[in-house]
PDB file of C-alpha atoms and ligand atoms in Angstrom:
ATOM      1  CA  MET A   1      98.971 101.937 101.196  1.00 52.00           C
ATOM      2  CA  PHE A   2     100.329 104.757 101.268  1.00 68.00           C
ATOM      3  CA  ALA A   3      99.755 106.622 104.038  1.00 80.00           C
ATOM      4  CA  THR A   4     101.890 109.558 106.395  1.00 90.00           C
ATOM      5  CA  LYS A   5     103.884 107.876 109.675  1.00 94.00           C
ATOM      6  CA  GLN A   6     102.334 111.106 110.979  1.00 93.00           C
ATOM      7  CA  ALA A   7      98.905 110.029 110.265  1.00 92.00           C
ATOM      8  CA  VAL A   8      99.615 106.819 111.259  1.00 94.00           C
ATOM      9  CA  ALA A   9     100.974 107.647 114.908  1.00 96.00           C
ATOM     10  CA  SER A  10      98.041 110.334 114.873  1.00 95.00           C
ATOM     11  CA  ASP A  11      95.138 107.821 114.512  1.00 94.00           C
ATOM     12  CA  PHE A  12      96.371 105.291 117.175  1.00 96.00           C
ATOM     13  CA  GLY A  13      97.655 107.762 119.380  1.00 96.00           C
ATOM     14  CA  CYS A  14      94.041 109.003 119.436  1.00 96.00           C
ATOM     15  CA  ALA A  15      92.297 105.554 119.585  1.00 97.00           C
ATOM     16  CA  SER A  16      94.876 104.388 122.528  1.00 97.00           C
ATOM     17  CA  ALA A  17      92.018 104.387 125.198  1.00 97.00           C
ATOM     18  CA  SER A  18      89.477 102.088 123.180  1.00 98.00           C
ATOM     19  CA  TYR A  19      92.228  99.943 121.410  1.00 97.00           C
ATOM     20  CA  GLU A  20      92.118  97.030 124.103  1.00 97.00           C
ATOM     21  CA  GLY A  21      89.091  97.148 123.859  1.00 97.00           C
ATOM     22  CA  ALA A  22      88.211  96.244 120.437  1.00 98.00           C
ATOM     23  CA  ALA A  23      91.267  94.594 119.771  1.00 98.00           C
ATOM     24  CA  ARG A  24      89.944  90.678 119.278  1.00 98.00           C
ATOM     25  CA  LEU A  25      91.937  89.935 115.831  1.00 98.00           C
ATOM     26  CA  GLN A  26      95.282  91.120 117.806  1.00 98.00           C
ATOM     27  CA  ARG A  27      94.558  89.493 121.000  1.00 98.00           C
ATOM     28  CA  GLN A  28      94.092  85.936 118.524  1.00 98.00           C
ATOM     29  CA  MET A  29      96.723  86.756 116.501  1.00 98.00           C
ATOM     30  CA  GLY A  30      99.127  87.925 119.327  1.00 98.00           C
ATOM     31  CA  ASP A  31      98.593  84.910 121.507  1.00 98.00           C
ATOM     32  CA  ALA A  32      99.577  82.689 118.760  1.00 98.00           C
ATOM     33  CA  MET A  33     102.346  84.038 118.242  1.00 98.00           C
ATOM     34  CA  LEU A  34     103.649  84.505 121.961  1.00 97.00           C
ATOM     35  CA  ALA A  35     102.733  80.639 121.895  1.00 96.00           C
ATOM     36  CA  THR A  36     105.554  80.273 119.015  1.00 96.00           C
ATOM     37  CA  ILE A  37     108.460  80.791 121.720  1.00 95.00           C
ATOM     38  CA  ALA A  38     109.116  77.897 123.299  1.00 79.00           C
ATOM     39  CA  GLN A  39     112.748  78.315 123.698  1.00 73.00           C
ATOM     40  CA  PRO A  40     113.300  79.871 127.260  1.00 75.00           C
ATOM     41  CA  VAL A  41     114.280  83.483 126.852  1.00 82.00           C
ATOM     42  CA  PRO A  42     117.285  84.045 129.803  1.00 82.00           C
ATOM     43  CA  GLN A  43     116.576  86.823 132.522  1.00 80.00           C
ATOM     44  CA  SER A  44     120.065  88.679 130.912  1.00 89.00           C
ATOM     45  CA  ALA A  45     118.168  88.562 127.864  1.00 94.00           C
ATOM     46  CA  THR A  46     116.507  92.204 125.864  1.00 97.00           C
ATOM     47  CA  VAL A  47     113.264  91.791 124.388  1.00 97.00           C
ATOM     48  CA  VAL A  48     112.086  93.729 122.386  1.00 98.00           C
ATOM     49  CA  ASP A  49     108.131  94.472 121.364  1.00 98.00           C
ATOM     50  CA  LEU A  50     108.054  96.095 118.123  1.00 98.00           C
ATOM     51  CA  GLY A  51     105.094  98.791 117.623  1.00 98.00           C
ATOM     52  CA  CYS A  52     104.259  97.929 121.041  1.00 98.00           C
ATOM     53  CA  GLY A  53     101.093  99.837 120.701  1.00 98.00           C
ATOM     54  CA  THR A  54      99.155 100.046 124.417  1.00 98.00           C
ATOM     55  CA  GLY A  55     101.288  97.794 125.751  1.00 97.00           C
ATOM     56  CA  LEU A  56      99.116  94.406 126.099  1.00 97.00           C
ATOM     57  CA  TYR A  57     102.484  92.459 124.558  1.00 98.00           C
ATOM     58  CA  THR A  58     105.308  93.726 126.231  1.00 97.00           C
ATOM     59  CA  ARG A  59     103.855  93.615 130.175  1.00 96.00           C
ATOM     60  CA  GLN A  60     103.244  90.231 128.945  1.00 95.00           C
ATOM     61  CA  LEU A  61     106.631  90.015 127.377  1.00 96.00           C
ATOM     62  CA  ALA A  62     108.353  91.778 130.564  1.00 94.00           C
ATOM     63  CA  GLN A  63     106.249  88.872 132.952  1.00 92.00           C
ATOM     64  CA  ARG A  64     106.567  85.914 130.630  1.00 92.00           C
ATOM     65  CA  PHE A  65     110.253  85.884 130.966  1.00 92.00           C
ATOM     66  CA  GLY A  66     111.595  88.325 133.592  1.00 91.00           C
ATOM     67  CA  ALA A  67     113.866  90.057 130.948  1.00 94.00           C
ATOM     68  CA  TYR A  68     114.691  93.399 130.630  1.00 95.00           C
ATOM     69  CA  THR A  69     112.044  94.504 127.819  1.00 96.00           C
ATOM     70  CA  VAL A  70     111.601  97.910 125.669  1.00 98.00           C
ATOM     71  CA  GLY A  71     107.936  99.142 124.080  1.00 98.00           C
ATOM     72  CA  VAL A  72     108.823 100.642 120.892  1.00 98.00           C
ATOM     73  CA  ASP A  73     106.444 102.681 119.044  1.00 98.00           C
ATOM     74  CA  LEU A  74     105.834 105.786 116.755  1.00 98.00           C
ATOM     75  CA  ALA A  75     103.135 107.032 118.441  1.00 98.00           C
ATOM     76  CA  PRO A  76     103.799 109.153 121.271  1.00 98.00           C
ATOM     77  CA  GLY A  77      99.741 108.970 122.093  1.00 98.00           C
ATOM     78  CA  MET A  78     100.140 105.011 122.309  1.00 98.00           C
ATOM     79  CA  LEU A  79     102.933 105.128 124.818  1.00 98.00           C
ATOM     80  CA  ALA A  80     101.760 107.462 127.255  1.00 98.00           C
ATOM     81  CA  PHE A  81      98.641 105.358 127.606  1.00 98.00           C
ATOM     82  CA  ALA A  82     101.294 102.311 127.438  1.00 97.00           C
ATOM     83  CA  LYS A  83     103.070 103.631 130.481  1.00 96.00           C
ATOM     84  CA  ALA A  84      99.942 105.263 132.147  1.00 95.00           C
ATOM     85  CA  GLN A  85      99.049 101.362 131.879  1.00 93.00           C
ATOM     86  CA  SER A  86     101.866  99.965 133.436  1.00 91.00           C
ATOM     87  CA  LYS A  87     102.071 102.140 136.479  1.00 89.00           C
ATOM     88  CA  ALA A  88      98.483 101.431 137.308  1.00 89.00           C
ATOM     89  CA  LEU A  89      99.378  97.668 137.151  1.00 87.00           C
ATOM     90  CA  SER A  90     102.317  97.704 138.743  1.00 84.00           C
ATOM     91  CA  LYS A  91     100.516  98.374 142.231  1.00 82.00           C
ATOM     92  CA  ALA A  92      98.438  95.146 141.458  1.00 75.00           C
ATOM     93  CA  PRO A  93      98.795  92.912 144.137  1.00 73.00           C
ATOM     94  CA  SER A  94     100.168  90.171 141.953  1.00 76.00           C
ATOM     95  CA  LYS A  95     104.028  90.397 142.981  1.00 75.00           C
ATOM     96  CA  ALA A  96     104.935  88.550 139.790  1.00 72.00           C
ATOM     97  CA  LEU A  97     103.387  91.358 137.508  1.00 76.00           C
ATOM     98  CA  SER A  98     104.184  94.269 139.737  1.00 76.00           C
ATOM     99  CA  LYS A  99     108.018  93.356 139.545  1.00 74.00           C
ATOM    100  CA  ALA A 100     107.766  92.899 135.771  1.00 77.00           C
ATOM    101  CA  LEU A 101     106.417  96.116 135.276  1.00 81.00           C
ATOM    102  CA  ARG A 102     109.238  98.262 137.510  1.00 79.00           C
ATOM    103  CA  PRO A 103     110.724 100.446 135.248  1.00 76.00           C
ATOM    104  CA  GLU A 104     114.450  98.471 135.919  1.00 78.00           C
ATOM    105  CA  THR A 105     112.315  95.599 133.916  1.00 89.00           C
ATOM    106  CA  ILE A 106     109.797  97.870 131.129  1.00 95.00           C
ATOM    107  CA  GLN A 107     110.820 100.763 129.314  1.00 96.00           C
ATOM    108  CA  TRP A 108     109.057 102.847 126.679  1.00 97.00           C
ATOM    109  CA  LEU A 109     110.782 104.020 123.537  1.00 98.00           C
ATOM    110  CA  GLU A 110     108.897 106.522 120.856  1.00 98.00           C
ATOM    111  CA  ALA A 111     111.069 105.209 117.692  1.00 98.00           C
ATOM    112  CA  ASP A 112     110.682 104.215 113.827  1.00 98.00           C
ATOM    113  CA  ALA A 113     111.015 100.364 112.890  1.00 98.00           C
ATOM    114  CA  GLU A 114     112.472 101.159 109.982  1.00 98.00           C
ATOM    115  CA  ARG A 115     114.977 103.138 111.566  1.00 97.00           C
ATOM    116  CA  LEU A 116     115.609 102.094 114.970  1.00 98.00           C
ATOM    117  CA  PRO A 117     117.528 103.293 117.732  1.00 98.00           C
ATOM    118  CA  LEU A 118     118.948 100.285 118.875  1.00 98.00           C
ATOM    119  CA  ALA A 119     122.971  98.867 118.900  1.00 98.00           C
ATOM    120  CA  ASP A 120     124.066  96.470 116.762  1.00 98.00           C
ATOM    121  CA  GLN A 121     123.608  92.952 117.803  1.00 97.00           C
ATOM    122  CA  SER A 122     122.215  93.948 121.319  1.00 97.00           C
ATOM    123  CA  VAL A 123     118.423  92.356 121.033  1.00 97.00           C
ATOM    124  CA  ASP A 124     117.655  88.575 121.682  1.00 97.00           C
ATOM    125  CA  LEU A 125     113.901  88.657 121.188  1.00 97.00           C
ATOM    126  CA  ILE A 126     111.768  90.902 119.079  1.00 98.00           C
ATOM    127  CA  TYR A 127     108.186  90.855 119.117  1.00 98.00           C
ATOM    128  CA  SER A 128     106.251  92.561 116.201  1.00 98.00           C
ATOM    129  CA  ASN A 129     102.089  91.886 116.617  1.00 98.00           C
ATOM    130  CA  LEU A 130     100.458  93.519 113.783  1.00 98.00           C
ATOM    131  CA  MET A 131     103.024  96.668 112.975  1.00 98.00           C
ATOM    132  CA  ILE A 132     104.614  96.133 109.933  1.00 97.00           C
ATOM    133  CA  GLN A 133     101.948  96.415 107.195  1.00 96.00           C
ATOM    134  CA  TRP A 134     102.102 100.074 108.580  1.00 95.00           C
ATOM    135  CA  CYS A 135     105.281 100.650 107.332  1.00 95.00           C
ATOM    136  CA  HIS A 136     106.144 101.621 104.147  1.00 91.00           C
ATOM    137  CA  ASN A 137     109.015  99.926 103.908  1.00 94.00           C
ATOM    138  CA  PRO A 138     108.338  96.177 105.479  1.00 95.00           C
ATOM    139  CA  GLN A 139     111.954  95.534 103.897  1.00 95.00           C
ATOM    140  CA  GLY A 140     113.316  98.411 106.065  1.00 97.00           C
ATOM    141  CA  VAL A 141     111.848  96.905 109.246  1.00 98.00           C
ATOM    142  CA  LEU A 142     113.245  93.526 108.643  1.00 98.00           C
ATOM    143  CA  ARG A 143     116.630  94.296 107.947  1.00 98.00           C
ATOM    144  CA  GLU A 144     116.931  96.837 111.226  1.00 98.00           C
ATOM    145  CA  CYS A 145     115.379  93.835 112.757  1.00 98.00           C
ATOM    146  CA  LEU A 146     118.502  91.705 111.049  1.00 97.00           C
ATOM    147  CA  ARG A 147     120.854  94.375 112.482  1.00 98.00           C
ATOM    148  CA  VAL A 148     119.685  94.533 115.845  1.00 98.00           C
ATOM    149  CA  LEU A 149     119.512  90.797 117.033  1.00 97.00           C
ATOM    150  CA  ARG A 150     122.212  89.448 118.603  1.00 96.00           C
ATOM    151  CA  PRO A 151     123.077  85.879 116.726  1.00 95.00           C
ATOM    152  CA  GLY A 152     121.031  82.943 118.554  1.00 94.00           C
ATOM    153  CA  GLY A 153     118.870  86.190 118.641  1.00 95.00           C
ATOM    154  CA  GLN A 154     114.944  85.555 117.637  1.00 96.00           C
ATOM    155  CA  LEU A 155     112.227  87.097 115.525  1.00 98.00           C
ATOM    156  CA  ARG A 156     107.995  86.722 115.147  1.00 98.00           C
ATOM    157  CA  VAL A 157     106.377  89.140 113.014  1.00 98.00           C
ATOM    158  CA  SER A 158     102.390  88.955 112.469  1.00 98.00           C
ATOM    159  CA  THR A 159     101.212  91.103 109.850  1.00 98.00           C
ATOM    160  CA  LEU A 160      97.749  91.038 107.411  1.00 98.00           C
ATOM    161  CA  LEU A 161      97.964  90.215 104.073  1.00 97.00           C
ATOM    162  CA  LEU A 162      96.053  90.607 100.838  1.00 97.00           C
ATOM    163  CA  GLY A 163      92.498  89.550 101.259  1.00 97.00           C
ATOM    164  CA  THR A 164      92.371  91.386 104.485  1.00 97.00           C
ATOM    165  CA  LEU A 165      88.701  93.524 104.791  1.00 97.00           C
ATOM    166  CA  GLN A 166      87.918  91.908 101.104  1.00 97.00           C
ATOM    167  CA  GLU A 167      84.399  92.039 101.751  1.00 97.00           C
ATOM    168  CA  LEU A 168      84.137  95.449 103.028  1.00 97.00           C
ATOM    169  CA  GLN A 169      86.696  96.650  99.992  1.00 95.00           C
ATOM    170  CA  GLN A 170      83.514  94.738  97.397  1.00 95.00           C
ATOM    171  CA  ALA A 171      81.223  96.884  99.182  1.00 96.00           C
ATOM    172  CA  TRP A 172      82.959 100.247  99.133  1.00 95.00           C
ATOM    173  CA  THR A 173      83.617  99.614  95.183  1.00 94.00           C
ATOM    174  CA  LEU A 174      80.078  98.952  94.433  1.00 93.00           C
ATOM    175  CA  ALA A 175      78.883 102.205  96.674  1.00 92.00           C
ATOM    176  CA  ASP A 176      81.433 104.489  95.610  1.00 89.00           C
ATOM    177  CA  PRO A 177      83.615 103.415  92.891  1.00 88.00           C
ATOM    178  CA  HIS A 178      86.029 106.600  92.108  1.00 86.00           C
ATOM    179  CA  GLN A 179      87.133 106.628  96.076  1.00 86.00           C
ATOM    180  CA  LYS A 180      89.296 103.967  98.160  1.00 88.00           C
ATOM    181  CA  HIS A 181      88.322 103.459 101.719  1.00 89.00           C
ATOM    182  CA  VAL A 182      90.018 100.536 102.818  1.00 89.00           C
ATOM    183  CA  ASN A 183      93.974 100.198 103.340  1.00 89.00           C
ATOM    184  CA  GLY A 184      95.873  97.788 100.564  1.00 90.00           C
ATOM    185  CA  PHE A 185      97.597  95.229 102.128  1.00 94.00           C
ATOM    186  CA  ILE A 186     100.697  92.939 100.634  1.00 94.00           C
ATOM    187  CA  SER A 187     100.421  90.357  98.447  1.00 96.00           C
ATOM    188  CA  ALA A 188     101.417  86.430 100.697  1.00 95.00           C
ATOM    189  CA  VAL A 189     103.689  85.820  97.695  1.00 95.00           C
ATOM    190  CA  ASP A 190     105.361  89.233  97.751  1.00 94.00           C
ATOM    191  CA  PHE A 191     105.929  89.088 101.157  1.00 93.00           C
ATOM    192  CA  ALA A 192     107.525  85.372 101.637  1.00 93.00           C
ATOM    193  CA  ALA A 193     109.945  86.712  98.813  1.00 92.00           C
ATOM    194  CA  THR A 194     110.484  89.649 100.489  1.00 90.00           C
ATOM    195  CA  THR A 195     110.963  88.009 103.993  1.00 93.00           C
ATOM    196  CA  VAL A 196     113.509  85.015 102.295  1.00 90.00           C
ATOM    197  CA  GLU A 197     115.736  87.366 101.029  1.00 92.00           C
ATOM    198  CA  ILE A 198     116.187  89.224 104.140  1.00 96.00           C
ATOM    199  CA  LEU A 199     115.978  86.400 106.460  1.00 96.00           C
ATOM    200  CA  PRO A 200     117.121  83.230 104.672  1.00 90.00           C
ATOM    201  CA  ALA A 201     115.677  79.867 106.323  1.00 92.00           C
ATOM    202  CA  ALA A 202     112.923  82.322 107.986  1.00 95.00           C
ATOM    203  CA  GLN A 203     109.606  80.499 108.534  1.00 95.00           C
ATOM    204  CA  TRP A 204     106.015  81.354 107.456  1.00 94.00           C
ATOM    205  CA  ARG A 205     102.118  80.635 107.800  1.00 96.00           C
ATOM    206  CA  SER A 206      99.121  82.047 106.652  1.00 96.00           C
ATOM    207  CA  GLN A 207      95.900  81.540 107.887  1.00 97.00           C
ATOM    208  CA  MET A 208      92.309  83.537 106.462  1.00 98.00           C
ATOM    209  CA  ILE A 209      90.606  84.156 110.379  1.00 98.00           C
ATOM    210  CA  THR A 210      87.506  85.350 109.966  1.00 98.00           C
ATOM    211  CA  LEU A 211      85.439  87.545 112.551  1.00 98.00           C
ATOM    212  CA  ASP A 212      81.515  88.136 112.973  1.00 97.00           C
ATOM    213  CA  TYR A 213      79.849  91.781 113.758  1.00 98.00           C
ATOM    214  CA  PRO A 214      75.817  92.557 113.433  1.00 97.00           C
ATOM    215  CA  THR A 215      76.192  95.216 111.067  1.00 97.00           C
ATOM    216  CA  PRO A 216      78.827  96.995 108.439  1.00 97.00           C
ATOM    217  CA  MET A 217      78.853  99.335 110.573  1.00 96.00           C
ATOM    218  CA  ALA A 218      79.968  98.017 113.904  1.00 97.00           C
ATOM    219  CA  LEU A 219      82.929  96.491 111.607  1.00 97.00           C
ATOM    220  CA  MET A 220      83.096 100.781 111.131  1.00 96.00           C
ATOM    221  CA  ASN A 221      83.321 101.318 114.470  1.00 96.00           C
ATOM    222  CA  GLU A 222      85.475  98.651 115.221  1.00 97.00           C
ATOM    223  CA  LEU A 223      88.628  99.782 112.821  1.00 97.00           C
ATOM    224  CA  ARG A 224      87.896 103.414 114.346  1.00 96.00           C
ATOM    225  CA  GLN A 225      88.571 102.309 118.011  1.00 97.00           C
ATOM    226  CA  LEU A 226      91.518 100.299 116.932  1.00 97.00           C
ATOM    227  CA  GLY A 227      92.768 103.444 115.220  1.00 95.00           C
ATOM    228  CA  ALA A 228      92.865 100.857 112.063  1.00 91.00           C
ATOM    229  CA  GLY A 229      90.872 102.903 109.762  1.00 86.00           C
ATOM    230  CA  TYR A 230      91.736 104.135 106.283  1.00 84.00           C
ATOM    231  CA  LYS A 231      94.951 106.281 106.205  1.00 73.00           C
ATOM    232  CA  ASP A 232      95.775 106.549 102.618  1.00 72.00           C
ATOM    233  CA  ILE A 233      97.412 110.246 101.981  1.00 65.00           C
ATOM    234  CA  GLN A 234      94.255 110.409  99.551  1.00 64.00           C
ATOM    235  CA  ARG A 235      91.562 109.657 101.931  1.00 65.00           C
ATOM    236  CA  ARG A 236      88.983 112.260 101.729  1.00 60.00           C
ATOM    237  CA  LYS A 237      89.321 115.305 104.219  1.00 62.00           C
ATOM    238  CA  THR A 238      85.154 115.504 104.488  1.00 64.00           C
ATOM    239  CA  ALA A 239      83.387 112.857 106.186  1.00 67.00           C
ATOM    240  CA  THR A 240      81.642 110.476 103.492  1.00 74.00           C
ATOM    241  CA  ALA A 241      78.090 111.302 102.352  1.00 81.00           C
ATOM    242  CA  PRO A 242      75.570 109.422 104.905  1.00 84.00           C
ATOM    243  CA  GLY A 243      74.123 108.219 101.697  1.00 87.00           C
ATOM    244  CA  ARG A 244      77.115 106.560 100.409  1.00 88.00           C
ATOM    245  CA  LEU A 245      77.845 104.945 103.863  1.00 91.00           C
ATOM    246  CA  LYS A 246      73.543 103.521 103.693  1.00 94.00           C
ATOM    247  CA  GLN A 247      74.930 101.955  99.939  1.00 94.00           C
ATOM    248  CA  MET A 248      78.085 100.352 101.468  1.00 94.00           C
ATOM    249  CA  CYS A 249      76.421  98.919 103.906  1.00 96.00           C
ATOM    250  CA  GLN A 250      73.021  97.066 101.785  1.00 96.00           C
ATOM    251  CA  ASN A 251      76.329  96.474  99.772  1.00 95.00           C
ATOM    252  CA  TYR A 252      78.122  94.206 102.024  1.00 97.00           C
ATOM    253  CA  PRO A 253      77.463  90.361 101.837  1.00 96.00           C
ATOM    254  CA  GLN A 254      74.566  89.055 104.237  1.00 95.00           C
ATOM    255  CA  GLN A 255      74.867  86.211 106.489  1.00 95.00           C
ATOM    256  CA  PRO A 256      71.788  83.942 106.259  1.00 95.00           C
ATOM    257  CA  CYS A 257      71.299  83.804 109.846  1.00 90.00           C
ATOM    258  CA  GLY A 258      72.016  87.594 110.408  1.00 92.00           C
ATOM    259  CA  GLY A 259      74.946  89.853 110.865  1.00 96.00           C
ATOM    260  CA  ILE A 260      78.077  89.738 108.548  1.00 97.00           C
ATOM    261  CA  VAL A 261      81.609  88.654 108.969  1.00 97.00           C
ATOM    262  CA  ALA A 262      85.077  90.165 108.137  1.00 98.00           C
ATOM    263  CA  SER A 263      87.756  88.352 106.749  1.00 98.00           C
ATOM    264  CA  TYR A 264      91.329  88.605 107.915  1.00 98.00           C
ATOM    265  CA  HIS A 265      94.361  87.333 105.752  1.00 98.00           C
ATOM    266  CA  ALA A 266      96.938  87.042 108.504  1.00 98.00           C
ATOM    267  CA  GLY A 267     100.365  85.792 108.416  1.00 97.00           C
ATOM    268  CA  TRP A 268     103.310  84.900 111.213  1.00 98.00           C
ATOM    269  CA  LEU A 269     106.854  85.114 110.362  1.00 97.00           C
ATOM    270  CA  GLU A 270     109.365  83.229 112.425  1.00 97.00           C
ATOM    271  CA  TRP A 271     113.307  83.592 112.295  1.00 97.00           C
ATOM    272  CA  ARG A 272     116.028  82.318 114.259  1.00 95.00           C
ATOM    273  CA  LYS A 273     119.516  84.985 113.991  1.00 96.00           C
ATOM    274  CA  PRO A 274     122.293  81.946 113.155  1.00 95.00           C
ATOM    275  CA  LEU A 275     125.122  81.608 115.770  1.00 92.00           C
ATOM    276  CA  LEU A 276     128.156  82.794 114.661  1.00 74.00           C
ATOM    277  CA  THR A 277     130.393  79.799 113.112  1.00 61.00           C
ATOM    278  CA  PRO A 278     133.905  79.787 114.935  1.00 59.00           C
ATOM    279  CA  LEU A 279     136.870  80.765 112.816  1.00 64.00           C
ATOM    280  CA  THR A 280     138.758  77.496 112.097  1.00 60.00           C
ATOM    281  CA  CYS A 281     142.559  78.079 112.074  1.00 58.00           C
ATOM    282  CA  ASP A 282     144.707  75.486 109.721  1.00 55.00           C
TER     283      ASP A 282
HETATM  284  C1  LIG B 301      97.804  97.796 115.521  1.00 81.58           C
HETATM  285  S1  LIG B 301      98.547  98.244 116.563  1.00 81.58           S
HETATM  286  C2  LIG B 301      98.929  96.755 117.240  1.00 81.58           C
HETATM  287  C3  LIG B 301      99.670  97.030 118.494  1.00 81.58           C
HETATM  288  C4  LIG B 301     100.386  95.836 119.713  1.00 81.58           C
HETATM  289  N1  LIG B 301     101.158  95.278 119.016  1.00 81.58           N
HETATM  290  C5  LIG B 301      98.974  95.381 119.759  1.00 81.58           C
HETATM  291  O1  LIG B 301      99.222  93.509 119.544  1.00 81.58           O
HETATM  292  O2  LIG B 301      97.865  95.934 120.560  1.00 81.58           O
HETATM  293  C6  LIG B 301      99.925  98.570 115.735  1.00 81.58           C
HETATM  294  C7  LIG B 301     100.843  99.778 115.916  1.00 81.58           C
HETATM  295  O3  LIG B 301     102.016  99.845 115.383  1.00 81.58           O
HETATM  296  C8  LIG B 301     102.521 101.211 115.323  1.00 81.58           C
HETATM  297  N2  LIG B 301     103.099 101.582 114.193  1.00 81.58           N
HETATM  298  C9  LIG B 301     102.571 101.493 113.314  1.00 81.58           C
HETATM  299  N3  LIG B 301     104.287 101.893 112.150  1.00 81.58           N
HETATM  300  C10 LIG B 301     105.272 102.160 113.116  1.00 81.58           C
HETATM  301  C11 LIG B 301     106.207 102.153 112.692  1.00 81.58           C
HETATM  302  N4  LIG B 301     106.959 102.740 111.603  1.00 81.58           N
HETATM  303  N5  LIG B 301     106.963 101.940 113.708  1.00 81.58           N
HETATM  304  C12 LIG B 301     106.786 101.832 115.037  1.00 81.58           C
HETATM  305  N6  LIG B 301     105.468 102.002 115.523  1.00 81.58           N
HETATM  306  C13 LIG B 301     105.106 101.513 114.561  1.00 81.58           C
HETATM  307  C14 LIG B 301     101.532 102.286 115.561  1.00 81.58           C
HETATM  308  O4  LIG B 301     101.690 102.908 116.353  1.00 81.58           O
HETATM  309  C15 LIG B 301     100.162 100.913 116.742  1.00 81.58           C
HETATM  310  O5  LIG B 301     100.457 101.123 117.911  1.00 81.58           O
END
């Protein structure tokens, strides 16, 4: 996929208000990743939610660990929503939540994950749910994580891989063969190879997840509400003709009992930065 950063920031920013209501897959993958952080994170730690979006997991990380937590995102619209949401929730009756959302605990930073304005070895935990697949240079993101993590620091990254939205891709290919309509995804083999090159001994797992929808249009609407529609630089500037859209819907494979499914090839990466080995004197 080649989407400009401007298109990524603008599409996600415009979707900030509808995002959390549509984020079924994002919650499923984010919750699974959160559950892998078994090691206690000390309260003196710094936690980064990379590609935080509306702050769905930034708030959870702050509440769970009580550590200084920074939500980083490229999209100013997402960050404005996250800040407003945090402010509103900080007045909630739950003491733990309102403490976690105080500005001393939670901060928001507009930045590109490929060039983080964070000091070397300054972060104890980086959590990044479904952000890296939007980056031109995933290797650059992993290198930045390697740079800013302290020795012993933990990294959790989730992504989507080749095979994601394959039914939609096939239905569009039949309906509109000369135009791409679905974002491209890196293969599991390529992502795993990139990862181990930069982060030796990283652990990696993947799984096919399917979600049900009543119709292909419901899937298209969900992608729009998430801000996750097709963003390639070659996307049509004008709306797709209704006839093509109708043809895509007719080509989409139906389930025997009605409705459709969409496949998502989910990948999760876990890594811990090695502790520095003490120098020995002979
Ligand atoms: C699918 S949303 C996930 C949001 C959040 N992590 C969650 O689980 O709800 C992807 C987010 O990544 C952000 N993003 C995409 N590319 C980015 C980049 N290069 N640097 C920082 N954020 C980026 C988008 O603006 C968007 O808010």
